[in-house]
């Protein structure tokens, strides 16, 4: 019998573990395949690990990896990919925002229609703040325009994949990971299934606007070098503008004998150019910091305990 591995990154999800488990068990009763659930406890500070251990003692299909601290969802996904044993693998949030019943469709599609990946995409953003939805939409439209990867608006990490595809993902060893970009970058034949947004079962999202912003910057710097080209172009543009201004001043002085004047305008110009320079150095810094992190080759996660 074929087996599906379900990787569940968990960060402070103590109230959701049991509900998630019960829900999934019901789903698999209607499916003709075996399964294993790998909970990845990403340094939770509540009783998440205890809840997982209780389930694991009771059902040997429940496995877990527990990190020594919070390494982030991307590291949790990577750890799961390295350890799973099934024929297919999927990633699901512990808060049931990724509808488990979709897995039935995903499994039939991947087996019968010979896809390498069947991915979920939410088509509504109900109960999400207007600002968050707006910024997310903008981010997806920008990254699709400026990078080599194509990410569908509303695309989730929730997807069923073949081992062939996961091996390709594992061959990308970068520490600063942006999974949505990586899934698209490795290629393979992907089918999209749509669903309406579901709100979190218990607890609250761990993504603040600042965290989301840095995630977006990560995504852009990981898959596009256009910001670097823009900063060079800005430099060229500034040179052109200053050259035109010098010509105008010389012309005015020679023809009209008009002495150059204007302390405030001078200060404004200096501050403006200084701002552009710092902005461009900032862009450069973003890329440099990524290089710095990559060359250190630190492990993506450290395991405190596991049962695999
Ligand atoms: N998560 C994690 N590590 C983190 C943050 C989140 O493993 O540092 C897990 C979290 O427990 C959940 C999933 O990643 O299962 C998605 O997180 P969340 O629900 O907070 O994000 P959202 O659904 O709001 O995008
Ligand atoms: Mg969630």
Coordinates of C-alpha atoms and ligand atoms in Angstrom, one line a residue:
X1 CA 0.0 0.0 0.0
X2 CA 1.2 3.5 -0.8
X3 CA 2.0 5.9 2.0
X4 CA 1.5 9.6 2.4
X5 CA 3.7 11.5 4.9
X6 CA 2.3 14.6 6.4
X7 CA 4.7 17.2 7.7
X8 CA 3.2 19.5 10.3
X9 CA 5.3 22.5 11.5
X10 CA 4.1 23.5 14.9
X11 CA 5.0 26.5 16.9
X12 CA 2.9 27.0 20.1
X13 CA 0.0 24.9 18.9
X14 CA -0.9 23.0 22.1
X15 CA -4.7 23.5 21.6
X16 CA -4.6 22.4 18.0
X17 CA -2.6 19.1 18.0
X18 CA -5.4 16.9 19.1
X19 CA -8.1 18.5 17.0
X20 CA -5.7 18.2 14.0
X21 CA -5.0 14.5 14.7
X22 CA -8.7 13.6 15.1
X23 CA -9.6 15.4 11.9
X24 CA -6.9 13.7 9.9
X25 CA -7.7 10.2 11.2
X26 CA -11.2 10.7 9.9
X27 CA -9.9 11.7 6.5
X28 CA -7.7 8.7 6.2
X29 CA -10.5 6.3 7.1
X30 CA -11.9 7.2 3.6
X31 CA -8.6 6.8 1.8
X32 CA -7.0 3.6 0.5
X33 CA -3.5 4.4 1.5
X34 CA -1.3 4.4 4.6
X35 CA 0.0 7.5 6.3
X36 CA 2.5 8.9 8.8
X37 CA 2.3 12.3 10.5
X38 CA 5.6 14.0 11.3
X39 CA 5.0 16.8 13.7
X40 CA 7.9 19.2 13.7
X41 CA 7.9 21.1 17.0
X42 CA 9.7 24.3 16.1
X43 CA 10.9 25.3 19.6
X44 CA 7.4 25.8 21.1
X45 CA 7.3 27.3 24.5
X46 CA 3.9 25.8 25.5
X47 CA 2.9 22.1 25.9
X48 CA 2.9 21.3 22.1
X49 CA 5.6 18.7 22.4
X50 CA 3.9 17.0 25.4
X51 CA 0.7 16.8 23.3
X52 CA 2.6 15.3 20.4
X53 CA 4.3 12.8 22.6
X54 CA 1.0 11.6 24.1
X55 CA -0.3 10.9 20.6
X56 CA 2.9 9.3 19.5
X57 CA 2.8 6.8 22.5
X58 CA -0.7 5.9 21.5
X59 CA -0.3 5.6 17.7
X60 CA 3.0 4.6 16.1
X61 CA 2.1 6.4 12.9
X62 CA 2.7 9.7 14.8
X63 CA 6.3 10.7 14.6
X64 CA 8.0 13.9 15.8
X65 CA 11.1 16.1 15.5
X66 CA 11.7 18.7 18.2
X67 CA 14.1 21.6 17.6
X68 CA 16.3 23.1 20.2
X69 CA 14.8 26.5 19.6
X70 CA 12.5 28.3 17.1
X71 CA 14.2 28.0 13.7
X72 CA 11.1 29.1 11.6
X73 CA 8.6 27.2 9.5
X74 CA 11.0 26.9 6.5
X75 CA 13.5 24.9 8.6
X76 CA 10.7 22.8 9.9
X77 CA 9.6 21.9 6.4
X78 CA 13.2 21.1 5.4
X79 CA 13.7 18.8 8.4
X80 CA 10.5 17.0 7.5
X81 CA 11.6 16.5 3.9
X82 CA 14.9 15.0 5.1
X83 CA 13.2 12.5 7.4
X84 CA 9.9 11.3 5.8
X85 CA 9.5 7.8 4.5
X86 CA 6.3 7.9 2.4
X87 CA 5.8 7.7 -1.3
X88 CA 4.2 11.2 -1.3
X89 CA 4.6 14.0 1.1
X90 CA 2.5 17.0 2.1
X91 CA 2.9 20.0 4.4
X92 CA 0.0 21.1 6.5
X93 CA -0.5 23.8 9.1
X94 CA -1.5 22.6 12.6
X95 CA -4.3 25.1 12.8
X96 CA -6.4 23.4 10.2
X97 CA -6.2 26.3 7.8
X98 CA -5.1 23.8 5.2
X99 CA -8.3 21.8 4.6
X100 CA -7.4 18.1 5.1
X101 CA -10.3 16.9 3.0
X102 CA -8.5 18.4 0.0
X103 CA -5.9 15.7 0.4
X104 CA -8.3 13.1 -1.0
X105 CA -8.6 15.0 -4.3
X106 CA -4.8 15.7 -4.2
X107 CA -4.0 12.0 -3.9
X108 CA -6.4 10.9 -6.7
X109 CA -5.0 13.6 -9.0
X110 CA -1.4 12.8 -8.3
X111 CA -1.9 9.1 -8.9
X112 CA -4.4 9.1 -11.8
X113 CA -3.3 12.2 -13.7
X114 CA 0.4 11.7 -13.2
X115 CA 1.3 15.1 -11.8
X116 CA 4.4 15.6 -9.6
X117 CA 2.7 18.1 -7.4
X118 CA -0.9 19.0 -6.6
X119 CA -0.9 22.3 -4.7
X120 CA -3.6 24.2 -2.8
X121 CA -4.4 27.9 -3.4
X122 CA -6.9 30.0 -1.5
X123 CA -9.1 32.1 -3.6
X124 CA -10.5 34.3 -0.9
X125 CA -8.9 36.2 2.0
X126 CA -11.9 36.5 4.4
X127 CA -11.2 37.5 7.9
X128 CA -7.8 38.9 7.0
X129 CA -7.1 42.6 7.5
X130 CA -7.5 44.8 4.4
X131 CA -3.9 46.0 4.8
X132 CA -2.5 42.5 5.0
X133 CA -4.5 41.3 1.9
X134 CA -3.4 44.4 -0.1
X135 CA 0.3 44.0 0.8
X136 CA 0.2 40.3 0.1
X137 CA -1.4 40.9 -3.3
X138 CA 1.2 43.6 -4.1
X139 CA 4.0 41.3 -3.1
X140 CA 2.9 38.5 -5.4
X141 CA 2.5 40.8 -8.3
X142 CA 5.9 42.3 -7.8
X143 CA 7.8 39.0 -7.3
X144 CA 6.1 37.6 -10.4
X145 CA 7.2 40.5 -12.4
X146 CA 10.8 40.8 -11.3
X147 CA 11.9 37.2 -10.7
X148 CA 12.3 34.0 -12.6
X149 CA 9.7 32.2 -10.4
X150 CA 6.0 32.3 -10.8
X151 CA 4.0 32.2 -7.6
X152 CA 0.2 32.1 -7.8
X153 CA -1.6 34.6 -5.6
X154 CA -2.9 32.8 -2.6
X155 CA -0.5 29.8 -3.1
X156 CA 0.1 27.8 0.1
X157 CA 2.9 25.5 1.2
X158 CA 0.1 22.9 1.4
X159 CA 0.7 20.5 -1.5
X160 CA 1.2 16.8 -2.2
X161 CA 4.5 16.0 -3.9
X162 CA 6.3 13.0 -5.3
X163 CA 9.7 12.0 -4.0
X164 CA 11.3 13.1 -7.3
X165 CA 10.2 16.6 -6.7
X166 CA 11.2 16.6 -3.0
X167 CA 14.7 15.3 -4.0
X168 CA 15.1 18.3 -6.3
X169 CA 14.0 20.6 -3.4
X170 CA 16.5 19.0 -1.0
X171 CA 19.3 19.5 -3.6
X172 CA 18.8 23.3 -3.0
X173 CA 20.8 23.7 0.2
X174 CA 20.4 27.5 0.7
X175 CA 19.9 28.4 4.4
X176 CA 17.7 31.4 3.7
X177 CA 14.8 29.5 2.3
X178 CA 11.7 30.8 0.5
X179 CA 9.7 27.6 -0.1
X180 CA 7.1 29.1 -2.4
X181 CA 9.8 30.3 -4.7
X182 CA 11.7 27.0 -4.4
X183 CA 8.6 24.9 -5.3
X184 CA 8.2 26.9 -8.4
X185 CA 11.9 27.1 -9.3
X186 CA 12.4 23.3 -9.4
X187 CA 9.7 23.1 -12.0
X188 CA 7.7 19.8 -12.4
X189 CA 4.1 19.4 -13.5
X190 CA 1.9 21.1 -10.9
X191 CA -1.9 21.2 -10.7
X192 CA -3.7 23.8 -8.6
X193 CA -6.7 23.1 -6.5
X194 CA -8.6 26.2 -5.2
X195 CA -10.4 26.5 -1.8
X196 CA -12.0 29.3 0.2
X197 CA -9.9 30.7 3.1
X198 CA -10.5 29.1 6.5
X199 CA -9.8 30.8 9.8
X200 CA -7.4 29.5 12.4
X201 CA -8.9 26.9 14.8
X202 CA -7.2 28.1 18.0
X203 CA -4.4 30.5 18.9
X204 CA -3.2 33.3 16.8
X205 CA -1.0 33.7 13.7
X206 CA 2.8 34.0 14.4
X207 CA 3.2 36.3 11.4
X208 CA 3.3 40.0 12.4
X209 CA 3.4 42.6 9.6
X210 CA 7.1 43.1 10.3
X211 CA 7.8 39.4 10.0
X212 CA 5.8 39.3 6.8
X213 CA 7.7 42.2 5.4
X214 CA 11.1 40.6 6.1
X215 CA 9.7 37.3 4.6
X216 CA 8.8 39.3 1.4
X217 CA 12.3 40.9 1.3
X218 CA 13.8 37.4 1.7
X219 CA 11.7 36.1 -1.2
X220 CA 12.7 39.0 -3.5
X221 CA 16.4 38.8 -2.7
X222 CA 16.4 35.0 -3.0
X223 CA 14.9 35.0 -6.5
X224 CA 15.7 38.3 -8.1
X225 CA 18.7 40.6 -8.6
X226 CA 16.6 43.4 -10.1
X227 CA 16.9 45.6 -7.0
X228 CA 20.6 45.7 -7.6
X229 CA 20.1 46.8 -11.2
X230 CA 17.6 49.4 -10.1
X231 CA 20.1 50.9 -7.7
X232 CA 22.7 51.2 -10.5
X233 CA 20.1 52.8 -12.8
X234 CA 19.2 55.3 -10.0
X235 CA 22.9 56.2 -9.8
X236 CA 23.1 56.8 -13.6
X237 CA 19.9 58.8 -13.5
X238 CA 21.2 61.0 -10.7
X239 CA 24.5 61.6 -12.7
X240 CA 22.4 62.7 -15.7
X241 CA 20.2 65.0 -13.6
X242 CA 23.3 66.6 -12.0
X243 CA 25.0 67.1 -15.4
X244 CA 21.9 68.8 -16.8
X245 CA 21.7 71.0 -13.7
X246 CA 25.4 72.0 -14.0
X247 CA 24.8 73.0 -17.7
X248 CA 21.8 75.1 -16.7
X249 CA 23.8 76.9 -14.0
X250 CA 26.8 77.6 -16.3
X251 CA 24.5 78.8 -19.0
X252 CA 22.6 81.1 -16.6
X253 CA 25.8 82.6 -15.2
X254 CA 27.4 83.2 -18.6
X255 CA 24.3 84.7 -20.3
X256 CA 22.6 86.5 -17.4
X257 CA 25.5 86.9 -15.0
X258 CA 23.2 85.3 -12.5
X259 CA 25.3 84.2 -9.4
X260 CA 24.4 80.7 -8.1
X261 CA 22.3 81.1 -5.0
X262 CA 20.0 79.1 -2.8
X263 CA 21.3 77.6 0.4
X264 CA 18.0 75.7 1.1
X265 CA 17.9 74.1 -2.4
X266 CA 21.5 73.0 -1.9
X267 CA 20.8 71.3 1.4
X268 CA 17.7 69.6 -0.1
X269 CA 19.8 68.3 -3.0
X270 CA 22.5 67.0 -0.6
X271 CA 19.9 65.3 1.6
X272 CA 18.1 63.8 -1.5
X273 CA 21.3 62.4 -3.0
X274 CA 22.5 61.2 0.4
X275 CA 19.1 59.4 0.8
X276 CA 19.4 57.7 -2.5
X277 CA 23.0 56.6 -1.7
X278 CA 21.9 55.1 1.6
X279 CA 19.0 53.4 -0.1
X280 CA 21.2 51.8 -2.7
X281 CA 23.8 50.7 0.0
X282 CA 20.9 49.2 1.9
X283 CA 19.9 47.1 -1.1
X284 CA 23.5 46.0 -1.5
X285 CA 23.6 45.2 2.2
X286 CA 20.5 42.9 1.9
X287 CA 22.3 40.8 -0.7
X288 CA 25.6 40.9 1.2
X289 CA 24.0 39.7 4.4
X290 CA 22.5 36.8 2.5
X291 CA 25.9 35.9 1.1
X292 CA 27.3 36.2 4.6
X293 CA 24.7 33.8 6.0
X294 CA 25.2 31.3 3.2
X295 CA 29.0 31.1 3.5
X296 CA 28.8 30.4 7.2
X297 CA 26.9 27.2 6.3
X298 CA 25.3 26.9 9.7
X299 CA 22.8 24.0 10.1
X300 CA 19.3 24.9 9.2
X301 CA 18.0 23.4 12.4
X302 CA 19.2 21.6 15.5
X303 CA 17.3 18.6 16.8
X304 CA 16.7 18.3 20.6
X305 CA 14.8 15.0 20.4
X306 CA 13.1 13.0 17.7
X307 CA 11.0 9.8 17.1
X308 CA 11.1 8.9 13.5
Ligands
LIG1 N1 5.1 27.8 12.4 C1 6.3 27.2 12.7 N2 7.3 28.0 13.1 C2 7.2 29.4 13.2 C3 5.9 30.0 12.9 C4 4.9 29.1 12.5 O1 6.5 26.0 12.6 O2 8.2 30.1 13.6 C5 4.0 26.9 12.0 C6 2.6 27.2 12.8 O3 2.6 26.4 14.0 C7 1.6 26.7 11.8 C8 2.2 27.1 10.5 O4 3.6 27.2 10.7 O5 1.3 25.3 11.9 C9 1.7 28.4 9.9 O6 1.8 29.4 10.8 P1 0.6 30.5 11.1 O7 -0.7 29.8 11.2 O8 1.1 31.3 12.3 O9 0.7 31.3 9.8 P2 -0.5 31.8 8.8 O10 -1.4 30.6 8.6 O11 -1.1 32.9 9.5 O12 0.2 32.2 7.6
LIG2 MG1 -2.3 29.4 10.0

